[in-house]
Amino acid sequence: MQTVFRADQGDVTAVDEVSFQIKLGETIGIVGESGCGKSVTSLSIMRLLGKEGRIQQGEIWFNGANLTELSEADLRKLRGKEIAMIFQEPMTSLNPVFTIGNQLIETIRLHMKLNRKESKAYAIQMLTKVGISRPEAILKEYPHTLSGGMRQRVMIAIALACKPKLLIADEPTTALDVTVQAQILRLMKQLREESGAAIMLITHDLGIVAEMADKVIVMYAGQIVEEADVFSIFEKPLHPYTQGLLQSIPGTENNDNNRLFGIPGSVPSIQRMPQGCRFHSRCEYATEKCIHEQPTLKTIKPNHQVKCWLY
Amino acid sequence: MLPYIVRRLLIAIPVLIGITILNFCIVNLAPGNPVDMFIDPNTPQQLVEAKKEMLGLNDPLIIQYFKWLWQLLQGGFGYSFSSFAPVTHIIGERIGPTLMLTSISLTLGLLIAIPIGILSAVKQNTRFDYIITGLSFIWTSMPQFFLGLGLIYLFALHFKILPTGGMLTIGGDDNFADRIKHLILPVSVLTIAIIGKKIRYVRASMLDVLKQDYLRTARAKGLHAFIVTNKHALRNALIPIITVFGMEIPLLLGGSIIIEQIFQWPGIGQLTMQSILSRDYPTLMGLNFIAAIIVLATNLFMDILYFVADPRVKYN
Amino acid sequence: MIEAKESPSQTPLIQIEGLKTYYPIKKGIFSRTVGHVKAVDDISLNIYEGETLGLIGESGCGKSTIGRSIVRLENPSNGKIFFQNEDITQYSNQQLKPIRKNIQIIFQDPYSSLNPRKKINDILSEPLIVHKLVKPHEVQQNVDQLLDAVGLPRSYKNRYPHEFSGGQRQRIGIARAISLKPKFIVCDEPVSALDVSIQAQILNLLKDLQQELNLTYLFIAHGVGAVKYISTRVAVMYLGKIVELADKADLFNHPKHPYTQILLNSSPLPDPKLRNKERLIIQGEVPSSANPPMGCRFHTRCPYVQDKCKNEEPLLTGFLHTVACHYPLG
């Protein structure tokens, strides 16, 4: 499977010159702070950018099909079946006026040829799989009666029901408590092994990336600034932004009592992207060249690319 | 649920008592006096006083109030000062036409406003949306009497295809087609006023829901956009709409005063107007009391509907 | 230095005694109270001058309620709160006014805690004027100093809150909190909503200000990292109770309560080499605080549960490292 992605949207460019690929069974972690284009990237793959968004340039290939050129009808057959998605806010991503059963069975019946009874049995099976102990009762519950962790389990059950080849998880545990996060991450690992699906994990938490991902993409201001396997990124991060992100995590051994390394300033808004390297205004190594010319993504060694004039 | 309804009904009792007091005071403290209205100015003073005595108008207000309350508890509103018929009977005669007028208008309003509002929201910022928003703005701001008179001029006087008013042609045969003909103009005026306001509510409510995360989830499942809009979004958008339409029911009874005047519709609105002009206190108080009950009942009904429509609502 | 502050002989700046905050649950036709949500259930706590007391726990454990009770945004159902040995629990708003100057709070969501229709200048000068802290002609100068202190350009004072990013808004929130020169600040999840790189800036700022202005913090958070970075002592809460309280190093290196141990190990570390390390993961979720379990409140999820835990509630014991567990870890 190859997903090449190159998007450039309309009048404000949220995501620019982004290319990467995911292989079956691989987990790719996309890291970056808010506003760096992580979520837009994933919604572009699903072609769910809404009325205002569009993919200006580039192609997305999924299993031999160019998603950018597929008709809406063909896309619908892929969504939820071949490519499924879990969102950040389990509190708001389930429809409050329909029961869990209704929303789970809806997906099952849409994509699988099962009758009412079979799909209900399958729904119960799915809920059991994601670690819900009273599946029959939960089917009749409304989302607001469940805790955040339970809802996220339900979302995972909905996403995995039709055995997708690609699962896009957009900050799946950000809204959850740490102990529940640990449960959900373990569940995702288990299910990944069972299903062999590719996972695109979007997060701002480097801990989660270290825990889950095989390959890491670091995004900044709508662009990929570094891409490497997970061990290289954490051992020898090349881009100053990646380095800064790693150093600003509080509570790790290296900064216990000293000052934290904070990257000065904040992410530029998409309306006012700086010229040259987009990180130059916050970068301690910035030179004259960085201010005027934009670096390209350079391959430093096999499986390690970086977009920086330092290399 | 049941305890909640019982509690609401219990709360309604003191509210209703308060309403009777307010109702009684406002009507009786108004300047003017029923006897002056229907008695020849040349009548000798003793006769006027005797008449007042007979109607109980010379009693202290508090006694008058309790007399009225006593009648109310027995299920009556007393007798009209002008026609001397029982008020319940008079209102009973007039309530049918009003209910017919308002229920048809409200139903039509719902059936038109909801789909157009949804479409307008889904096609936000397109030409269709602009036209609908513009029209609803015009419809909302146009006074009902103006629209009513305009339509009468156009269809009744100019084209002569519809009657100017009334419920049926006097002296004509009472058939279905004739009734429909008489209904068209007043119903149109009321319906236009309703949809003007409600399209904007439906559109706003729908726009609000369309932004929600769960609709993105529904799309991500691979559902058709039509199902996403009309199943997932609509069910949620309807919840605030219920309240807004519910509030319209008591307003319609009040609002129809003008329409019934203009179209000579023999309903509650016309009766209200007549009893105000003739200082017919018992009829007026009866009408006010019924209006209060309708407001209380619709509120309760709306809350129950809310409960049914939105599983998150729990009454404690 | 730290030892001196922690010695029980020193009088604490804030003292909480047996604090309980209950919310009634009403039911039935006549809204009878059928039970209570015990958000904070019998908590005693001392906060010493100059220290940062970290308070961690998962959502719904009552940690924010404690902070809000100290600044009296919440009225405690029972118990006492002392500020510099003065019992302020029953104070009226009028009596509280001089105290309020000394006790401030920073909220998680800086945006919703700033009035959107007021310029930064107005937001920052209002408390100065209300508390008559400076002469009218010195107000502007003071606002400038506040902006300098939190690292914002002075020119920003004519802008509205919506013109700022999350990190900048939190700086404004901090400027507002320190404007009255308080002695004590409740930091209620001040960095939870911010990006990692911005979090670091704010945490550094809080640390700097603490030194400059000799502030005492109650730092409430659900993330372990920030608490570990900023605190002197750390308290762990579970279902309305403190389960463990100790010096930071002690707590992080030798947690005694099973819940602390699990909580500290729950967030994945930014090191892929540790990914396959077997971790203790607790099952289930926090039970409802309307109906907390009998005995030890953690027993329903505790991996080391014994019979005694189910029946008998453990008390908070120990001298410098206190723990509420019948069978504390090594």
PDB file of C-alpha atoms in Angstrom, chain A residues 85-98 100 103 142-155 158 170-172 174-176, chain B residues 208-221 228 232-233 236 312:
ATOM      1  CA  MET A  85     -11.020   6.986  11.776  1.00  0.00           C
ATOM      2  CA  ILE A  86     -10.988   7.623  15.535  1.00  0.00           C
ATOM      3  CA  PHE A  87     -11.222  11.193  16.737  1.00  0.00           C
ATOM      4  CA  GLN A  88      -9.868  13.139  19.645  1.00  0.00           C
ATOM      5  CA  GLU A  89     -13.026  13.977  21.514  1.00  0.00           C
ATOM      6  CA  PRO A  90     -14.874  10.819  22.478  1.00  0.00           C
ATOM      7  CA  MET A  91     -17.375  13.088  24.209  1.00  0.00           C
ATOM      8  CA  THR A  92     -18.542  14.744  21.023  1.00  0.00           C
ATOM      9  CA  SER A  93     -17.767  12.295  18.268  1.00  0.00           C
ATOM     10  CA  LEU A  94     -20.723  10.033  19.011  1.00  0.00           C
ATOM     11  CA  ASN A  95     -24.197  11.279  18.138  1.00  0.00           C
ATOM     12  CA  PRO A  96     -25.953  12.072  21.435  1.00  0.00           C
ATOM     13  CA  VAL A  97     -29.471  11.151  20.313  1.00  0.00           C
ATOM     14  CA  PHE A  98     -28.823   7.625  19.040  1.00  0.00           C
ATOM     15  CA  ILE A 100     -24.525   2.954  20.925  1.00  0.00           C
ATOM     16  CA  GLN A 103     -24.474   3.815  15.745  1.00  0.00           C
ATOM     17  CA  TYR A 142     -26.880   6.519  24.939  1.00  0.00           C
ATOM     18  CA  PRO A 143     -23.373   7.992  24.684  1.00  0.00           C
ATOM     19  CA  HIS A 144     -23.814  10.475  27.536  1.00  0.00           C
ATOM     20  CA  THR A 145     -24.207   7.667  30.068  1.00  0.00           C
ATOM     21  CA  LEU A 146     -20.737   6.333  29.297  1.00  0.00           C
ATOM     22  CA  SER A 147     -17.381   7.595  30.526  1.00  0.00           C
ATOM     23  CA  GLY A 148     -14.799   9.032  28.148  1.00  0.00           C
ATOM     24  CA  GLY A 149     -12.790   5.836  28.112  1.00  0.00           C
ATOM     25  CA  MET A 150     -15.854   3.729  27.333  1.00  0.00           C
ATOM     26  CA  ARG A 151     -16.872   6.037  24.519  1.00  0.00           C
ATOM     27  CA  GLN A 152     -13.435   5.848  23.002  1.00  0.00           C
ATOM     28  CA  ARG A 153     -13.689   2.042  23.164  1.00  0.00           C
ATOM     29  CA  VAL A 154     -17.000   2.285  21.339  1.00  0.00           C
ATOM     30  CA  MET A 155     -15.392   4.539  18.721  1.00  0.00           C
ATOM     31  CA  ILE A 158     -17.018   1.252  15.215  1.00  0.00           C
ATOM     32  CA  ASP A 170      -6.429  11.561  15.569  1.00  0.00           C
ATOM     33  CA  GLU A 171      -5.278  12.251  19.144  1.00  0.00           C
ATOM     34  CA  PRO A 172      -7.221   9.199  20.370  1.00  0.00           C
ATOM     35  CA  THR A 174      -5.684  13.265  24.505  1.00  0.00           C
ATOM     36  CA  ALA A 175      -8.989  13.812  26.253  1.00  0.00           C
ATOM     37  CA  LEU A 176      -8.597  10.823  28.571  1.00  0.00           C
TER      38      LEU A 176
ATOM     39  CA  ASP B 208     -24.927  24.623  14.722  1.00  0.00           C
ATOM     40  CA  VAL B 209     -25.368  20.872  14.468  1.00  0.00           C
ATOM     41  CA  LEU B 210     -23.569  20.624  11.138  1.00  0.00           C
ATOM     42  CA  LYS B 211     -20.376  21.771  12.868  1.00  0.00           C
ATOM     43  CA  GLN B 212     -20.494  18.940  15.403  1.00  0.00           C
ATOM     44  CA  ASP B 213     -17.878  16.244  15.588  1.00  0.00           C
ATOM     45  CA  TYR B 214     -20.362  13.400  15.422  1.00  0.00           C
ATOM     46  CA  LEU B 215     -21.377  14.398  11.917  1.00  0.00           C
ATOM     47  CA  ARG B 216     -17.778  14.038  10.843  1.00  0.00           C
ATOM     48  CA  THR B 217     -17.841  10.608  12.476  1.00  0.00           C
ATOM     49  CA  ALA B 218     -20.969   9.757  10.504  1.00  0.00           C
ATOM     50  CA  ARG B 219     -19.341  10.844   7.247  1.00  0.00           C
ATOM     51  CA  ALA B 220     -16.192   8.926   8.153  1.00  0.00           C
ATOM     52  CA  LYS B 221     -18.301   5.789   8.516  1.00  0.00           C
ATOM     53  CA  VAL B 228     -26.004  12.246   7.541  1.00  0.00           C
ATOM     54  CA  HIS B 232     -27.882  12.334  12.238  1.00  0.00           C
ATOM     55  CA  ALA B 233     -28.099  16.103  11.958  1.00  0.00           C
ATOM     56  CA  ASN B 236     -30.260  16.932  16.897  1.00  0.00           C
ATOM     57  CA  ARG B 312     -29.505  13.527  27.696  1.00  0.00           C
TER      58      ARG B 312
END
